[in-house]
Short mmCIF file of C-alpha atoms and ligand atoms in Angstrom, two decimals:
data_model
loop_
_atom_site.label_atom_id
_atom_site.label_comp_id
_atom_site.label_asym_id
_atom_site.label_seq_id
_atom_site.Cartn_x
_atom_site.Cartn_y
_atom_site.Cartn_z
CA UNK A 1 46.29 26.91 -8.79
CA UNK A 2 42.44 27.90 -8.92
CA UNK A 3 40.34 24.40 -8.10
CA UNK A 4 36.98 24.43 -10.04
CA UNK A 5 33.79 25.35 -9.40
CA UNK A 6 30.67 24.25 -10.35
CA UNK A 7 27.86 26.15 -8.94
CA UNK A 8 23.70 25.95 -9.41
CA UNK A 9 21.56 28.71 -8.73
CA UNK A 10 18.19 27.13 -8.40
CA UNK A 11 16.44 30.95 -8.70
CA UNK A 12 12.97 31.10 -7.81
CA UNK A 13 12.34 27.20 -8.50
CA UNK A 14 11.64 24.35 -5.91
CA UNK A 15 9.12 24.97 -3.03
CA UNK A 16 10.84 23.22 0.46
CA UNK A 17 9.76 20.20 -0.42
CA UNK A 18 10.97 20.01 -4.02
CA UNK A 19 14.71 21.85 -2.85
CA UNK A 20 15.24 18.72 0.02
CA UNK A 21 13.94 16.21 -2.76
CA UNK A 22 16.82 17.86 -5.02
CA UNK A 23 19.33 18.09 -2.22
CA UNK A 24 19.27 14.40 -1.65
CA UNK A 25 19.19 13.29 -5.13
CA UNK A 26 22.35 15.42 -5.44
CA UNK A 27 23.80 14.01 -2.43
CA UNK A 28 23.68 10.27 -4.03
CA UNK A 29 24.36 11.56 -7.23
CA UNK A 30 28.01 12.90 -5.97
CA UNK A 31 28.26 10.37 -2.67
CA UNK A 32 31.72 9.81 -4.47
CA UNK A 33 33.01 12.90 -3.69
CA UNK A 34 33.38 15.78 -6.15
CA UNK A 35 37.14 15.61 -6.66
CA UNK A 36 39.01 19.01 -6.88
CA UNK A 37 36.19 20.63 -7.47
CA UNK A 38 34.52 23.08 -5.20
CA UNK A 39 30.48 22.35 -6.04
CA UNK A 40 27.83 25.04 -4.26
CA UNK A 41 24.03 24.98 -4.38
CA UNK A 42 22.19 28.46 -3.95
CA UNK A 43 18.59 27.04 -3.27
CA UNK A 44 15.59 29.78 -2.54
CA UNK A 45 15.95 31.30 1.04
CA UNK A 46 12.84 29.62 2.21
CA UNK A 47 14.63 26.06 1.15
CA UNK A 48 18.24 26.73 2.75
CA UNK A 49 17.16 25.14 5.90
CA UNK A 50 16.00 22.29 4.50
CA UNK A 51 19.40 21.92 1.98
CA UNK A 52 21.93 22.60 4.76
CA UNK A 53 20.11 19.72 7.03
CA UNK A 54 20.59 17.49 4.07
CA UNK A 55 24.32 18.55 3.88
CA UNK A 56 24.60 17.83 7.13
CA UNK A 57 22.87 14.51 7.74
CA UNK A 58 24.40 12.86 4.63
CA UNK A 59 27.73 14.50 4.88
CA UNK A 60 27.01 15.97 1.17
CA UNK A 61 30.09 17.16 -0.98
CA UNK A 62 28.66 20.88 -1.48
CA UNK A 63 27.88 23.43 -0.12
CA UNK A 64 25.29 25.93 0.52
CA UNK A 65 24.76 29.47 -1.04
CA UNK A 66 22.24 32.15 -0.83
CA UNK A 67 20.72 34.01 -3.87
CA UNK A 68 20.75 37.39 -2.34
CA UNK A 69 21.56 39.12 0.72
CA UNK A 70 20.68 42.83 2.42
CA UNK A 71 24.02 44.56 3.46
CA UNK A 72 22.35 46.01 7.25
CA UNK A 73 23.46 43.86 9.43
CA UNK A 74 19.82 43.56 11.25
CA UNK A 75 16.53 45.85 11.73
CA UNK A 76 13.39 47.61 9.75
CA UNK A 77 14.13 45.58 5.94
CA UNK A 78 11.11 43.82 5.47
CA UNK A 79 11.68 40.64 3.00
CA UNK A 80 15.39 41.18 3.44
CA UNK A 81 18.32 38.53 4.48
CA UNK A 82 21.36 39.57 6.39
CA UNK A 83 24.68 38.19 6.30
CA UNK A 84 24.49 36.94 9.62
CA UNK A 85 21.34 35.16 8.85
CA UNK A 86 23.28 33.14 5.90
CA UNK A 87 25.96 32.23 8.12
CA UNK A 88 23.89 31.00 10.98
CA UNK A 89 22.22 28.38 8.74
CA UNK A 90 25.72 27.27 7.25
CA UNK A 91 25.93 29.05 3.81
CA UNK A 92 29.07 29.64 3.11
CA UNK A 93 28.73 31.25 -0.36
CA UNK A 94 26.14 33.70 -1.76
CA UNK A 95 25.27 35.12 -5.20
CA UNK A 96 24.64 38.84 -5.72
CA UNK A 97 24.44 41.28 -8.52
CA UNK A 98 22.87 38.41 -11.20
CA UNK A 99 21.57 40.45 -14.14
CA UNK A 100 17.76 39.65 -12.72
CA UNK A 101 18.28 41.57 -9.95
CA UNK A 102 19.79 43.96 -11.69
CA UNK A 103 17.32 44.08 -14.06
CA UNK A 104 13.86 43.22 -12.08
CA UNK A 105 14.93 44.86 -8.66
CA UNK A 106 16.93 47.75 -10.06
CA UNK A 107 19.80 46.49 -8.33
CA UNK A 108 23.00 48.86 -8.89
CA UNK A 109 26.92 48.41 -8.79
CA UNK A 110 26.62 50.55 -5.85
CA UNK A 111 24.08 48.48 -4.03
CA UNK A 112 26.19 45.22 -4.98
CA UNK A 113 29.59 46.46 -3.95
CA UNK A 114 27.70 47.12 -0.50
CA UNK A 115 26.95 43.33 -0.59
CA UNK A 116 30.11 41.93 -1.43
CA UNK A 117 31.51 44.30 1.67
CA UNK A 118 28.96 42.43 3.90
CA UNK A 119 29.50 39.25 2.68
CA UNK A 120 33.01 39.41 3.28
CA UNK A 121 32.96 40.73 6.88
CA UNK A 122 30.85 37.39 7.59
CA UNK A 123 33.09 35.51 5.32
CA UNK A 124 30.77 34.54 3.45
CA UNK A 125 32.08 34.04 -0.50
CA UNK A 126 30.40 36.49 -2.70
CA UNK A 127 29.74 35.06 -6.78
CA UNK A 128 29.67 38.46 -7.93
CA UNK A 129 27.62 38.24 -11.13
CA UNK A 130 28.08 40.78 -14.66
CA UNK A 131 27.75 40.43 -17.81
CA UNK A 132 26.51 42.23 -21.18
CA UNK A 133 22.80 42.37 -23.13
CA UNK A 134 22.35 41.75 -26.25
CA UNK A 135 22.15 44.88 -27.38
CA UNK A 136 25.85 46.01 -26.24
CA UNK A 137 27.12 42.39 -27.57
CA UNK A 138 26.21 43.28 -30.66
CA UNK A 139 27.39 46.92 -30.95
CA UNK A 140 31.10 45.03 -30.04
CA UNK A 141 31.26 46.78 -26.52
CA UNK A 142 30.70 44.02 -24.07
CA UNK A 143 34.43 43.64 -22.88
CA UNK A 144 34.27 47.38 -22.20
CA UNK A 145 30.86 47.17 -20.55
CA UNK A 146 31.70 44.00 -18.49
CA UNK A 147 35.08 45.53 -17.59
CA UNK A 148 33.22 48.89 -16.18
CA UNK A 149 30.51 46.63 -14.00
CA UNK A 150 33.88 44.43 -12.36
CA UNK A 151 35.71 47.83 -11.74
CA UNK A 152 32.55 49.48 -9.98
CA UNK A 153 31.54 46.04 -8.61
CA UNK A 154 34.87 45.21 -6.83
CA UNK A 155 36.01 49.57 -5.08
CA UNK A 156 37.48 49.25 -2.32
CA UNK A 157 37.42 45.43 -1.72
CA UNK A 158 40.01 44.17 0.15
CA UNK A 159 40.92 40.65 -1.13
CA UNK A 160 43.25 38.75 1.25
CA UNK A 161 42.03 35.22 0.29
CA UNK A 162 41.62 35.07 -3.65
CA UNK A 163 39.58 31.85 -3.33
CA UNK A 164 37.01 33.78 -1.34
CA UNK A 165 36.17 36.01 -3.92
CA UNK A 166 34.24 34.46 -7.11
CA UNK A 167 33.02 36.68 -10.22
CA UNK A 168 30.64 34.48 -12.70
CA UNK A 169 30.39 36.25 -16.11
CA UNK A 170 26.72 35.80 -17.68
CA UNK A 171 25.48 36.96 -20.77
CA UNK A 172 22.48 38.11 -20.41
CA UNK A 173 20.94 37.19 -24.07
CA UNK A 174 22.46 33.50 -23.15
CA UNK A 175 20.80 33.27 -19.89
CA UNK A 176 18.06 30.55 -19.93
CA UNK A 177 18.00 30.86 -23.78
CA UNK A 178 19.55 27.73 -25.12
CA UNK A 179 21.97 30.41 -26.86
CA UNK A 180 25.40 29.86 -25.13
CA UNK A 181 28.13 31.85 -25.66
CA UNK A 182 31.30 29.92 -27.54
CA UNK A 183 33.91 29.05 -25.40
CA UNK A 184 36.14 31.41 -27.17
CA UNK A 185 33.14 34.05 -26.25
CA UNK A 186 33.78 33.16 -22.77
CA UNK A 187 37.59 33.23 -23.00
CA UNK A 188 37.59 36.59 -24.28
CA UNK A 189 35.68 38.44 -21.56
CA UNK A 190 36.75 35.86 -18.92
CA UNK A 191 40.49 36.80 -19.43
CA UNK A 192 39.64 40.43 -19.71
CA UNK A 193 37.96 40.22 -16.22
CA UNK A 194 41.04 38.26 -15.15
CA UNK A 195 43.25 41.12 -16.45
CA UNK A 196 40.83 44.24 -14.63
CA UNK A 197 41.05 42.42 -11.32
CA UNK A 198 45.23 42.04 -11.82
CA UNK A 199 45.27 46.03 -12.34
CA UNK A 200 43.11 46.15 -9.06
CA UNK A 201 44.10 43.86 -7.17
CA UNK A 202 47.31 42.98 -8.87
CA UNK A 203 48.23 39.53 -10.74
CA UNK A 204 48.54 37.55 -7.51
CA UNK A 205 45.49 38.06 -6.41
CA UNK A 206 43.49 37.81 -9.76
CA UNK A 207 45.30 34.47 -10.68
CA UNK A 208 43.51 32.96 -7.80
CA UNK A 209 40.33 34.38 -8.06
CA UNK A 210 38.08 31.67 -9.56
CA UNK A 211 35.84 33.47 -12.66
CA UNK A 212 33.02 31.08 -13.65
CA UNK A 213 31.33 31.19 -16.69
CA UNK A 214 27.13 31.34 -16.95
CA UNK A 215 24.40 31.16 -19.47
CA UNK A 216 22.44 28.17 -20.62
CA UNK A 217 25.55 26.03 -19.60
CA UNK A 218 24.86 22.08 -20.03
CA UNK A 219 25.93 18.43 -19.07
CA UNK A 220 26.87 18.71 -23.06
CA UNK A 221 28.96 21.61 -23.00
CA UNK A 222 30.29 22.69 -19.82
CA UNK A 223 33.50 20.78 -20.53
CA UNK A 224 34.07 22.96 -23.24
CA UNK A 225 34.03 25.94 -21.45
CA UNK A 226 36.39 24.63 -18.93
CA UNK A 227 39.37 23.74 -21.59
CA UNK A 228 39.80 27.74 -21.49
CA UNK A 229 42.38 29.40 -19.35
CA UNK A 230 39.99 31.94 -17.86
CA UNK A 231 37.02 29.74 -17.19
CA UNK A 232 37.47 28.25 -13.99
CA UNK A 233 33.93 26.72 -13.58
CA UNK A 234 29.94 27.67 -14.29
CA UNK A 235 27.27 29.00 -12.53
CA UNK A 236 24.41 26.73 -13.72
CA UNK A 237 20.76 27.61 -14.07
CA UNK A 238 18.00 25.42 -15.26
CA UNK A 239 20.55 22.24 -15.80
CA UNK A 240 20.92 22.99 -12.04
CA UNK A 241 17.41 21.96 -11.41
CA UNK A 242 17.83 18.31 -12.00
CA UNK A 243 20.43 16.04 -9.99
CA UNK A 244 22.14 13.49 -12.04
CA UNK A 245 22.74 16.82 -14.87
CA UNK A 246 23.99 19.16 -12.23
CA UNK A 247 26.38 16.17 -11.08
CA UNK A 248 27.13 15.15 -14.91
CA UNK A 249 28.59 18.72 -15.09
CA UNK A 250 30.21 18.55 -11.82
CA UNK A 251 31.89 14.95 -12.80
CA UNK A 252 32.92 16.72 -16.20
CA UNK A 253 34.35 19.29 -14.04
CA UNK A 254 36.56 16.77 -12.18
P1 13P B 1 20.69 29.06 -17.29
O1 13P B 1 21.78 28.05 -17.02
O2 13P B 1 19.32 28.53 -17.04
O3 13P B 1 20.87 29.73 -18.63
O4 13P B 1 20.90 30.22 -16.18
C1 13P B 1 22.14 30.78 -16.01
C2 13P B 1 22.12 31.64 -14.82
O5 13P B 1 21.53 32.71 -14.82
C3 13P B 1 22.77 31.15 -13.59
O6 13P B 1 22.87 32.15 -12.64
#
């Protein structure tokens, strides 16, 4: 049995102050617990201090996630974080291969397969993001094109743990849009990526590996999305940004 996940990625929003401010509001917000559900916040780097101090000191129901991480394991990266640095400060989770870095910092499937490698030697959870643009949505190949990215995405993984191994699907044309994919959308590309990682991995495996869903995802629909057999949660954006709608969509979650 998968257990939900909600999880925010705060992207380059909230200065230090702003991301502890957030951190605390979510803390109240959820100081009943979060359930069954598995909730994650993946703050900017600069802010994960701050966040995991918070987690600590209140005892906060989530945890921490970075946005990005370097595979090297230290040395001459200038502006990069290693896995080691992530785990020091208590993340447990980190995102990689979201369709801005893939798109602003020419990150490839090569370059993200190296991160989810060095993620997973720290154990450290990668949310391995894909996910189509608009222009391949509407020639009808975004199963195939989603399909090829979780293929090249996942060689030579070796997936022991299924819950340590997260894949959020994002659209790219409803990322920070208002446009959200249906929840039949999601379904259809969700369960596809369930089916890939059962050929790879086989069904086992894959039937524990949670695969979120992402793109302009609200307090308003999220529940929605989670009625579907392959949506096991949502990586949030901008509704991330604000505690009691991040925690609305956790309690829907629950
Ligand atoms: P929005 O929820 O703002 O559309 O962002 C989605 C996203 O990119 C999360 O990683």
């Amino acid at each position: 049995m998968r257990k939900r996940m909600i999880a925010g990625n705060w992207k380059m929003n909230e200065t230090y102050t702003e991301g502890v401010a957030l951190a605390e509001g979510l803390a109240k917000e959820l100081a009943d617990g979060t359930g069954d559900v598995d909730v994650v916040v993946c703050p900017p780097a600069v802010d994960m201090k701050g966040v995991a101090e918070v987690i600590d000191q209140q005892n906060a129901p989530f945890a921490l996630g970075g946005q990005n991480v370097y595979w090297e394991e230290k040395g001459a990266y200038t502006g990069e974080t290693a896995p080691n640095m992530l785990t020091n400060i208590g993340a447990t989770y980190c995102i990689i291969g979201h369709s801005e870095r893939r798109g602003y910092f020419g990150e490839t499937d090569e370059d993200i397969n190296k991160k989810a490698k060095a993620l997973m030697a720290h154990d450290i959870v990668p949310i391995s993001c894909c996910g189509e643009p608009l222009e391949v949505r509407e020639a009808g190949k975004h199963v195939e094109f989603v399909v090829d990215q979780i293929k090249k995405d996942t060689e030579g993984l070796q997936i022991t743990d299924p819950s340590k191994y997260v894949v959020a699907y994002e659209p790219i044309w409803a990322i920070g849009t208002g446009k959200t994919a249906t929840a039949d959308d999601a379904q259809e590309v969700c369960g596809a990526i369930r089916k890939t990682l059962a050929e790879i991995f086989g069904q086992e495996t894959a039937d524990g590996i949670r695969v979120l869903y992402g793109g302009s995802a609200k307090p308003n629909n999220v529940a929605g999305f989670l009625e579907k057999e392959d949506v096991d949660g949502a990586l949030v954006g901008g509704a991330s940004l604000k505690a009691d709608s991040f925690a609305a969509m956790v309690k829907a979650a629950m």
